[in-house]
mmCIF file of C-alpha atoms in Angstrom:
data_model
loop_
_atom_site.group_PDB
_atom_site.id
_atom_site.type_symbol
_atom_site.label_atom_id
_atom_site.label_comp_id
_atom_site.label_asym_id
_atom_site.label_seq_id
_atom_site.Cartn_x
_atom_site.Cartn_y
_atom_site.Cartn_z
ATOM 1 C CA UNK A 1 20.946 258.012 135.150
ATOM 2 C CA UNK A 2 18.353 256.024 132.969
ATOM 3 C CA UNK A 3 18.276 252.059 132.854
ATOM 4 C CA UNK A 4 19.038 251.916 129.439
ATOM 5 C CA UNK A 5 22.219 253.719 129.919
ATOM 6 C CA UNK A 6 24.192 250.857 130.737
ATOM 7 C CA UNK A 7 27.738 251.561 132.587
ATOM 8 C CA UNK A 8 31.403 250.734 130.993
ATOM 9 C CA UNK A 9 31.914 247.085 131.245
ATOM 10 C CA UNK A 10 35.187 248.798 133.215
ATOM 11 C CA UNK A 11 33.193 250.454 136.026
ATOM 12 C CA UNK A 12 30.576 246.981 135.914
ATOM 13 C CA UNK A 13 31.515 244.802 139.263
ATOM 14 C CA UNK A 14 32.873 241.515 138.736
ATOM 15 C CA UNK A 15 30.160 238.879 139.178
ATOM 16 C CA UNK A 16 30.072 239.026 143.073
ATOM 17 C CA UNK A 17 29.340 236.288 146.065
ATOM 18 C CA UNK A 18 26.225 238.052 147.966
ATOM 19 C CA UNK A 19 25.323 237.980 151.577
ATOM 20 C CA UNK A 20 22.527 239.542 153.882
ATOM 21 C CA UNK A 21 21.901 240.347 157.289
ATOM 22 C CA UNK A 22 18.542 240.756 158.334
ATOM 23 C CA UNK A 23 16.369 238.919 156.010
ATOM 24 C CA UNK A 24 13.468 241.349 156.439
ATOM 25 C CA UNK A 25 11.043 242.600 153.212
ATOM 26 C CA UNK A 26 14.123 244.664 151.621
ATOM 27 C CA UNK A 27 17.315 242.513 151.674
ATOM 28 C CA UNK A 28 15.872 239.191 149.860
ATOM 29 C CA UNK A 29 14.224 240.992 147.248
ATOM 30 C CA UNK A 30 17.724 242.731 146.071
ATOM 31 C CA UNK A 31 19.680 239.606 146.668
ATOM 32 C CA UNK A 32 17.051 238.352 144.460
ATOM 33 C CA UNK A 33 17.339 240.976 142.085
ATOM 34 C CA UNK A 34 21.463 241.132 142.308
ATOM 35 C CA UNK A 35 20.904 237.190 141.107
ATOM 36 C CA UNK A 36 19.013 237.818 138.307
ATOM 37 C CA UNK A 37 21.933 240.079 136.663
ATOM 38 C CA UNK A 38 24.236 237.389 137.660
ATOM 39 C CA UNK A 39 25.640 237.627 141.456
ATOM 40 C CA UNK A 40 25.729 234.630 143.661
ATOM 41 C CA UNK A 41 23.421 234.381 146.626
ATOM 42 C CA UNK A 42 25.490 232.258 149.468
ATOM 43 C CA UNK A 43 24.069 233.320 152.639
ATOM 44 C CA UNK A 44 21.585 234.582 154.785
ATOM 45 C CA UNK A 45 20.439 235.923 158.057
ATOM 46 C CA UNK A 46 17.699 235.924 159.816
ATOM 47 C CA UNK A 47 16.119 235.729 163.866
ATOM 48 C CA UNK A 48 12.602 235.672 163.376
ATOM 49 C CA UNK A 49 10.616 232.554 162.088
ATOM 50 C CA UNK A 50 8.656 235.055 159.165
ATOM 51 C CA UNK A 51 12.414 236.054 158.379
ATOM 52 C CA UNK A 52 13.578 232.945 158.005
ATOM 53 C CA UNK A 53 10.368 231.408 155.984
ATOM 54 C CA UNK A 54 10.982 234.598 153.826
ATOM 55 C CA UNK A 55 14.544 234.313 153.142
ATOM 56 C CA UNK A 56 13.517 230.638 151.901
ATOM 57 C CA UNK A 57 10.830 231.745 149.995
ATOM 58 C CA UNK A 58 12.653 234.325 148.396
ATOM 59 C CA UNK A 59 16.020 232.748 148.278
ATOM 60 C CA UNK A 60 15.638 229.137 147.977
ATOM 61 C CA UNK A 61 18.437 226.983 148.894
ATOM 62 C CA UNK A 62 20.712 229.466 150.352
ATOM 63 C CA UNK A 63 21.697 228.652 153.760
ATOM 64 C CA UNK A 64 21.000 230.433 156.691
ATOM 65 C CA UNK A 65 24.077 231.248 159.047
ATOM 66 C CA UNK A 66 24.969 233.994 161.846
ATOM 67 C CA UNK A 67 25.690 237.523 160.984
ATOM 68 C CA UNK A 68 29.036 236.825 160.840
ATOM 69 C CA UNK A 69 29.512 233.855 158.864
ATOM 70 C CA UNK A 70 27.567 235.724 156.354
ATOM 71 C CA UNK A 71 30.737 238.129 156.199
ATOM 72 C CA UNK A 72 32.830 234.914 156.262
ATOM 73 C CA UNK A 73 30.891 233.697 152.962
ATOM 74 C CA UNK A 74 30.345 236.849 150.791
ATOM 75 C CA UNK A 75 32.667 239.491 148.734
ATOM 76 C CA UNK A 76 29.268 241.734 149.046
ATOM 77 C CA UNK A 77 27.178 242.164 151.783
ATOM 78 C CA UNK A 78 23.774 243.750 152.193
ATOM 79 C CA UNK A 79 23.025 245.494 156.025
ATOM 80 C CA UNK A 80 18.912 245.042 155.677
ATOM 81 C CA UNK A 81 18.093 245.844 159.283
ATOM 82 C CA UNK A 82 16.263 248.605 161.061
ATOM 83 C CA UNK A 83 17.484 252.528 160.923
ATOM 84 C CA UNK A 84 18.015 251.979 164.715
ATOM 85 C CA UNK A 85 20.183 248.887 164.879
ATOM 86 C CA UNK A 86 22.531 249.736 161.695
ATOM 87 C CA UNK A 87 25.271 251.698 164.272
ATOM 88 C CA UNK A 88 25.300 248.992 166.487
ATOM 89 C CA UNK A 89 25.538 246.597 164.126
ATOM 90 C CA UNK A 90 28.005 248.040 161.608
ATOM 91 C CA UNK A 91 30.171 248.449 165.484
ATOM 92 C CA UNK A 92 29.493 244.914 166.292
ATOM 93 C CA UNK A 93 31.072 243.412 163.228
ATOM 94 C CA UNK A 94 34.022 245.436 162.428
ATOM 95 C CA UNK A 95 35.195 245.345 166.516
ATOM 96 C CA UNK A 96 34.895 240.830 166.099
ATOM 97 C CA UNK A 97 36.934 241.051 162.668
ATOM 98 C CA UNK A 98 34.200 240.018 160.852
ATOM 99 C CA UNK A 99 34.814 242.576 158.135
ATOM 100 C CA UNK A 100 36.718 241.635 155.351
ATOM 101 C CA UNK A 101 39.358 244.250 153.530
ATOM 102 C CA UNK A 102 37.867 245.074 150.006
ATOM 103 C CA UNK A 103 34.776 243.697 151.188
ATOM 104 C CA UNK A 104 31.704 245.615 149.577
ATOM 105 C CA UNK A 105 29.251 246.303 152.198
ATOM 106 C CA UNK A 106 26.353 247.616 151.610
ATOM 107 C CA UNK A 107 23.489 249.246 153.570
ATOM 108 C CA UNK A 108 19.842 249.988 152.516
ATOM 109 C CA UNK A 109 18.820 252.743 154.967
ATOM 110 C CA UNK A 110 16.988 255.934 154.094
ATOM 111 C CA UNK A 111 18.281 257.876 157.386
ATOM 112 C CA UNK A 112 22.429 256.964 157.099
ATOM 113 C CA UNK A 113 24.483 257.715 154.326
ATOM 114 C CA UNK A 114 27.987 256.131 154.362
ATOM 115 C CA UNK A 115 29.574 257.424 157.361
ATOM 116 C CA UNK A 116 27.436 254.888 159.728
ATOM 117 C CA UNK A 117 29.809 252.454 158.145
ATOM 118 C CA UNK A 118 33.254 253.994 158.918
ATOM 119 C CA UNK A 119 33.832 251.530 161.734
ATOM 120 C CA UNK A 120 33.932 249.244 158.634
ATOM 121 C CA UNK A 121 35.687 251.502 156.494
ATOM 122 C CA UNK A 122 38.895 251.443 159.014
ATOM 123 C CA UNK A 123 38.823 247.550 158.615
ATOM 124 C CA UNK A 124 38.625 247.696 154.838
ATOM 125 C CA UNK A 125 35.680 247.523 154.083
ATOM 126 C CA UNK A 126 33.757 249.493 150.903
ATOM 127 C CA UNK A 127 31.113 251.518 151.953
ATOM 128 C CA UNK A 128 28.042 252.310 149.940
ATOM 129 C CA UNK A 129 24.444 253.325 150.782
ATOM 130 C CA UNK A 130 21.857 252.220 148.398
ATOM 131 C CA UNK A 131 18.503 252.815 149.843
ATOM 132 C CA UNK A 132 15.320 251.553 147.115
ATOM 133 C CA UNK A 133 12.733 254.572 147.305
ATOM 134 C CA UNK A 134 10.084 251.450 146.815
ATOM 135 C CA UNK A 135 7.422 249.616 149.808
ATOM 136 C CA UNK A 136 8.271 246.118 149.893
ATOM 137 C CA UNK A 137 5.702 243.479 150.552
ATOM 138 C CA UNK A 138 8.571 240.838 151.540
ATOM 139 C CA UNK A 139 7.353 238.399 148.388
ATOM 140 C CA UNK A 140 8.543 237.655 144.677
ATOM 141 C CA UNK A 141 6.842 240.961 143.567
ATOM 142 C CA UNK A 142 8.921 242.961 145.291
ATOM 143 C CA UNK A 143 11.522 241.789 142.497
ATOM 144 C CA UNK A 144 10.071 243.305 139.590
ATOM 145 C CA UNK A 145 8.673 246.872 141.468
ATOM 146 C CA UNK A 146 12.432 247.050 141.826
ATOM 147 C CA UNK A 147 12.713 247.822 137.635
ATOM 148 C CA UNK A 148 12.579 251.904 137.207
ATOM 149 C CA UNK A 149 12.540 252.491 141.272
ATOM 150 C CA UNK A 150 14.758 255.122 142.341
ATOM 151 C CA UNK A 151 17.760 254.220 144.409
ATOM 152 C CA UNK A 152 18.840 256.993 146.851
ATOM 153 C CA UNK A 153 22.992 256.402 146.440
ATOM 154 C CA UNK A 154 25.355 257.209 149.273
ATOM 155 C CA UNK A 155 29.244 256.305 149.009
ATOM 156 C CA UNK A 156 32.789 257.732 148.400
ATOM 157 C CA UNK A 157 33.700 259.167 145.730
ATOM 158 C CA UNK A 158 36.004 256.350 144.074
ATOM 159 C CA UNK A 159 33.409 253.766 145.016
ATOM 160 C CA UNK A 160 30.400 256.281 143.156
ATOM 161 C CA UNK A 161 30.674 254.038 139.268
ATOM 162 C CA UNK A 162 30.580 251.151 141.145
ATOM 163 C CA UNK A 163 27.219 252.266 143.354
ATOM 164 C CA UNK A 164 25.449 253.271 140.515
ATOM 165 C CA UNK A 165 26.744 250.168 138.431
ATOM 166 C CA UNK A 166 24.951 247.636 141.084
ATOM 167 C CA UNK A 167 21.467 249.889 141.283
ATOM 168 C CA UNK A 168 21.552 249.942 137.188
ATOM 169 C CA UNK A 169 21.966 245.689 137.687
ATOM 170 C CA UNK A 170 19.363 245.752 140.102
ATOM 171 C CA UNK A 171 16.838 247.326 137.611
ATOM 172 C CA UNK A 172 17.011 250.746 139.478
ATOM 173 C CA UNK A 173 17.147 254.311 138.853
ATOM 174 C CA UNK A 174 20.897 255.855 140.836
ATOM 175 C CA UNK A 175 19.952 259.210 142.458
ATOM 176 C CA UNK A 176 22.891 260.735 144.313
ATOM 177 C CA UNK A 177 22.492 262.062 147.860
ATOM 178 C CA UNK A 178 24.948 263.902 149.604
ATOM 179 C CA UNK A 179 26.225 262.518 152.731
ATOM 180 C CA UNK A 180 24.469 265.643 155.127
ATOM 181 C CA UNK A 181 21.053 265.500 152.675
ATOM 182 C CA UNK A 182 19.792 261.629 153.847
ATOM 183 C CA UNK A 183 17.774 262.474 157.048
ATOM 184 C CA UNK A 184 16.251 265.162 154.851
ATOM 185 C CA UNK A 185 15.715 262.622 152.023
ATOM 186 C CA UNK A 186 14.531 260.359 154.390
ATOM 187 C CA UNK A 187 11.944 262.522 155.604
ATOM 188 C CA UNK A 188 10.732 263.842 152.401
ATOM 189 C CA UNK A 189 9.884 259.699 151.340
ATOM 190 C CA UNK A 190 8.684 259.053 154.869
ATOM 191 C CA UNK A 191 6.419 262.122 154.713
ATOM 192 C CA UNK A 192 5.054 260.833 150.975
ATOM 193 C CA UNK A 193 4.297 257.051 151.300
ATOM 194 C CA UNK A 194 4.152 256.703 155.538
ATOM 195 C CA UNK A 195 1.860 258.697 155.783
ATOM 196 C CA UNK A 196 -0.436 258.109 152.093
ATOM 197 C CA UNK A 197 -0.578 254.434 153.991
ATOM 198 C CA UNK A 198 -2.601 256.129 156.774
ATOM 199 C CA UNK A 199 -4.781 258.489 155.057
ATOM 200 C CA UNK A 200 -5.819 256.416 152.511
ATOM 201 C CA UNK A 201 -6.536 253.408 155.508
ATOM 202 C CA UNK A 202 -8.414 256.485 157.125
ATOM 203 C CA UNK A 203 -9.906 257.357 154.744
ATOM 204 C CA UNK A 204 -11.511 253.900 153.393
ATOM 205 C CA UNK A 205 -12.604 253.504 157.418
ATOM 206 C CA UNK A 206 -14.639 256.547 157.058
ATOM 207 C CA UNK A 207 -16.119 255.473 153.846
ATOM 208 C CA UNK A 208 -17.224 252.145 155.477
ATOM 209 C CA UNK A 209 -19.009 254.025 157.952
ATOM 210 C CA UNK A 210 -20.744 255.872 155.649
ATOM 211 C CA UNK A 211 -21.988 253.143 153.785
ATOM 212 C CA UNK A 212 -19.742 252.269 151.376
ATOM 213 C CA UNK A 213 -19.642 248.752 150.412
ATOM 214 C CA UNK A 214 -16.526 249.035 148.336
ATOM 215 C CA UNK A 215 -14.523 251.931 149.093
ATOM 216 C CA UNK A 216 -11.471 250.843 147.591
ATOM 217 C CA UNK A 217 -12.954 250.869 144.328
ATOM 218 C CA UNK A 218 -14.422 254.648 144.836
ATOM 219 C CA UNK A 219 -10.865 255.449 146.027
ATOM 220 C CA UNK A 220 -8.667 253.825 143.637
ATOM 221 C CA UNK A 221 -9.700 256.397 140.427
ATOM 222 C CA UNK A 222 -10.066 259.568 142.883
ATOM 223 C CA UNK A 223 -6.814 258.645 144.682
ATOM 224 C CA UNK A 224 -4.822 257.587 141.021
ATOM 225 C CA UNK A 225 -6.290 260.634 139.520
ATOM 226 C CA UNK A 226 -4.884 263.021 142.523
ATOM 227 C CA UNK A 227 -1.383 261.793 142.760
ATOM 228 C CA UNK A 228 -0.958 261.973 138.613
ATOM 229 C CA UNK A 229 -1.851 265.471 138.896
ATOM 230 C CA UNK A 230 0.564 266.320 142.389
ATOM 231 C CA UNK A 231 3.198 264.560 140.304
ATOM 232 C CA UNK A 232 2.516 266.549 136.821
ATOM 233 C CA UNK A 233 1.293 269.844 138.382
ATOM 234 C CA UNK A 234 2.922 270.272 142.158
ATOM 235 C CA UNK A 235 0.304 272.541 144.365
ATOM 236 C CA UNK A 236 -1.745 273.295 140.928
ATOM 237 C CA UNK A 237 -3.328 270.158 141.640
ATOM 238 C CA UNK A 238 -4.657 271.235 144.681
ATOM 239 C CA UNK A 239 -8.862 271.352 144.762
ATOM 240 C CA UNK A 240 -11.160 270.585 147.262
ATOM 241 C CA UNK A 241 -12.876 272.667 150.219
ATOM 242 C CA UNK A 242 -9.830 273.997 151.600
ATOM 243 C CA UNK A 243 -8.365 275.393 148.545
ATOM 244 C CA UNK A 244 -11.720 276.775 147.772
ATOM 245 C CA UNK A 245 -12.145 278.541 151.518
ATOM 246 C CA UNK A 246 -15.789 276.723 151.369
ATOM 247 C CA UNK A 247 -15.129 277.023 155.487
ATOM 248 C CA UNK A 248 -18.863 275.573 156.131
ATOM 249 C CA UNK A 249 -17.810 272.570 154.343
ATOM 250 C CA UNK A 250 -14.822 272.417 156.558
ATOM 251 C CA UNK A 251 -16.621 273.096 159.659
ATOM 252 C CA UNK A 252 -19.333 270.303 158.848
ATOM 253 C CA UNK A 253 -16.120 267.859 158.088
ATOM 254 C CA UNK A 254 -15.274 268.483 161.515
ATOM 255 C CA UNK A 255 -17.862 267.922 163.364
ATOM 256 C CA UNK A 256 -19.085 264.673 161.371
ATOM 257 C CA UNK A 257 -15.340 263.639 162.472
ATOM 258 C CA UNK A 258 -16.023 264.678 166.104
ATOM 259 C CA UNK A 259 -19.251 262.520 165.631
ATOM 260 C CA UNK A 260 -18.259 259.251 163.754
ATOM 261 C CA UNK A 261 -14.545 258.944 164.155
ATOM 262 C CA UNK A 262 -12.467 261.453 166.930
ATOM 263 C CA UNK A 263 -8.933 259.838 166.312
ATOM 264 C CA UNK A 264 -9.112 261.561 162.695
ATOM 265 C CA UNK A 265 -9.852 265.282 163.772
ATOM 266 C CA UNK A 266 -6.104 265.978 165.116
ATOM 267 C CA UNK A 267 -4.971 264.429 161.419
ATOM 268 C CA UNK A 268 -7.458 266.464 159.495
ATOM 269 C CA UNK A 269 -6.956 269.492 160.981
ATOM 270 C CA UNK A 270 -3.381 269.344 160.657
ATOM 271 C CA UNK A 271 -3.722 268.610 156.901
ATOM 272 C CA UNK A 272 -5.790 271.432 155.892
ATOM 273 C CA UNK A 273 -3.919 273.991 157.511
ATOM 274 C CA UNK A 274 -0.516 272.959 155.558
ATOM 275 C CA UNK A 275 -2.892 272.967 152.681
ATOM 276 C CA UNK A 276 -4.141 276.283 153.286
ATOM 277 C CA UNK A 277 -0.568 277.218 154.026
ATOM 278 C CA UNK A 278 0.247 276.166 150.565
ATOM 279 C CA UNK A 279 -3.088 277.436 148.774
ATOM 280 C CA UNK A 280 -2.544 280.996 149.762
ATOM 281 C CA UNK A 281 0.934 280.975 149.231
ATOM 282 C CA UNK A 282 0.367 279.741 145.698
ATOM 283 C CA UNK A 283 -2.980 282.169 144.960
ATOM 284 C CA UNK A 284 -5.284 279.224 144.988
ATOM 285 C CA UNK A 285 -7.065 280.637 148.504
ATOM 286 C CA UNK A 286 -8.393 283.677 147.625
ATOM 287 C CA UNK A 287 -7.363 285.804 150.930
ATOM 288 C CA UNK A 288 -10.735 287.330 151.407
ATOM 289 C CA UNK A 289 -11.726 283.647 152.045
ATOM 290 C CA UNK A 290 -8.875 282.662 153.897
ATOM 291 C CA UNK A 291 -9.933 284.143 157.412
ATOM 292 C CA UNK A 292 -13.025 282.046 158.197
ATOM 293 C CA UNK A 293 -11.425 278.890 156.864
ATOM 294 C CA UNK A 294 -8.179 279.512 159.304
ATOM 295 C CA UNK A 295 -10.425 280.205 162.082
ATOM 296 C CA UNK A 296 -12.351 276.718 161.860
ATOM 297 C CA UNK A 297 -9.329 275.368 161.592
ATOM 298 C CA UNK A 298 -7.158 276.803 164.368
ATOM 299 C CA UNK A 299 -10.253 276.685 166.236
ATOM 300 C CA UNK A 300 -11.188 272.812 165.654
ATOM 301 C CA UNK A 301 -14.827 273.728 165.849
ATOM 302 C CA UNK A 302 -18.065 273.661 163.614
ATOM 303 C CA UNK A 303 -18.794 276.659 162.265
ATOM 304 C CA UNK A 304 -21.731 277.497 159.831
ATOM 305 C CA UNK A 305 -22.497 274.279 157.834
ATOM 306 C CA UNK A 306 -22.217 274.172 154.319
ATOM 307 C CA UNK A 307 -22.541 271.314 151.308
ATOM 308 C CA UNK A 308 -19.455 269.413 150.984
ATOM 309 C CA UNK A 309 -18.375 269.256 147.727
#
């Protein structure tokens, strides 16, 4: 659904009191966001000091309270807490009648879809899971990534218009997810920006050591350039050594790793095999190249050196 399909002013949610538990780097910037298209902010919570100078930063002059008298104060709640602690959580407040009947509660976790909330669900509660496919930096710009981000949207069917009615308000993109599909969502998003995070830190480390005085700069175009053409082309994109089967170049990678940086190898290695993987299996890797190349690598050692490219 595109943001400039607005929903039926029917299926639009009243203008709505708005809570949060667990003012980490998510849960401020959509209360932030749900105020913007008109909701009402009332309450916060928060353990940590950097939570609680956040939830002030981002959410000035809404009070912080406990957990529950966040519940107490708001027709919709957000459950911005860690994967791990949602269960317990979710259990926690519908067994001490915190949960309200025809309360909107709503969690933003990648892993759960709406079934972690059915101890909530027997007390009345509306479930939804609306997880923002987006990093958040836990300051005001995390507000305005949120326009055009993709929302991965969780929830029963009756309570679907109103999910994808509250994403649209937030600026976001719905994208339904069945129920069984989330850990598998999950994973594909943690696979994609997790672990870009580390490569790219990796890989401006290595750069460094090589001389670099900026290597930031030299990655930024390289880097931009790369994911535009994953995004466009899928494994067309794919260049480079590996692709190639220059298994020299490979082998001198290797050892230069083994030389300068050793916590890399196990992460390179693993890389360009599932690149291989996918080279051959899309006729980029010619096979007749293939066998030296998948020997360095299943190997781990230098073979004959060649110029990388």
């Amino acid at each position: 659904m595109s943001t400039s399909q607005q929903p039926d002013p029917k299926d639009r949610p009243a203008r709505l009191t708005v809570g949060v538990v667990g003012a980490g780097r998510v849960g401020p910037a959509l209360a932030a966001s749900l105020q913007l298209a008109g909701h009402r902010p009332v309450a916060v919570s928060g353990v940590s000091d950097a939570s609680r100078r956040r939830a002030e930063r981002m959410l000035p002059d809404v009070p912080l309270v406990p957990p529950a008298e966040v519940l107490a104060r708001a027709e919709l709640v957000l459950l911005t807490v860690p994967d791990d602690a949602l269960p317990g959580l979710v259990e926690g407040l519908a067994e001490t009648g915190a949960v309200r009947p025809g309360q909107l509660l709503v969690h933003t976790s990648g892993r759960y879809g709406a079934k972690v909330l059915d101890p909530a669900l027997r007390a009345g509660a509306l479930p939804l899971a609306l997880h923002p496919a987006m990093t958040f930096t836990g300051t005001p710009v995390d507000v305005q990534r949120l326009a055009g981000c993709s929302f991965g949207v969780t929830a029963p069917e009756e309570l679907r218009l109103a999910a994808e009615a509250l994403v649209i308000e937030m600026g976001g993109e719905p994208e339904w997810i069945a129920e069984e599909m989330r850990p598998l969502y999950h994973a594909a998003l943690a696979l994609g920006a997790n672990h870009l995070v580390t490569l790219v830190a990796q890989s401006m480390e290595l750069l460094r050591e090589a001389g670099v005085a900026a290597p930031d700069r030299m990655l930024g175009p390289l880097l931009g350039a790369a994911l535009d053409n994953a995004l466009r082309s899928g494994d067309a994109a794919l260049t480079g050594p590996v692709a190639r089967g220059d298994a020299g170049t490979v082998a001198a990678h290797v050892t230069e790793l083994r030389r300068h940086a050793p916590q890399t190898v196990a992460g390179y290695l693993a890389m360009a095999r599932a690149t291989a993987d996918r080279a051959l299996a899309h006729g980029l890797l010619k096979p007749e190249l293939a066998e030296d190349l998948l020997g360095v690598l299943a190997n781990g050692t230098t073979g004959a050196e060649g110029d990388a490219r």
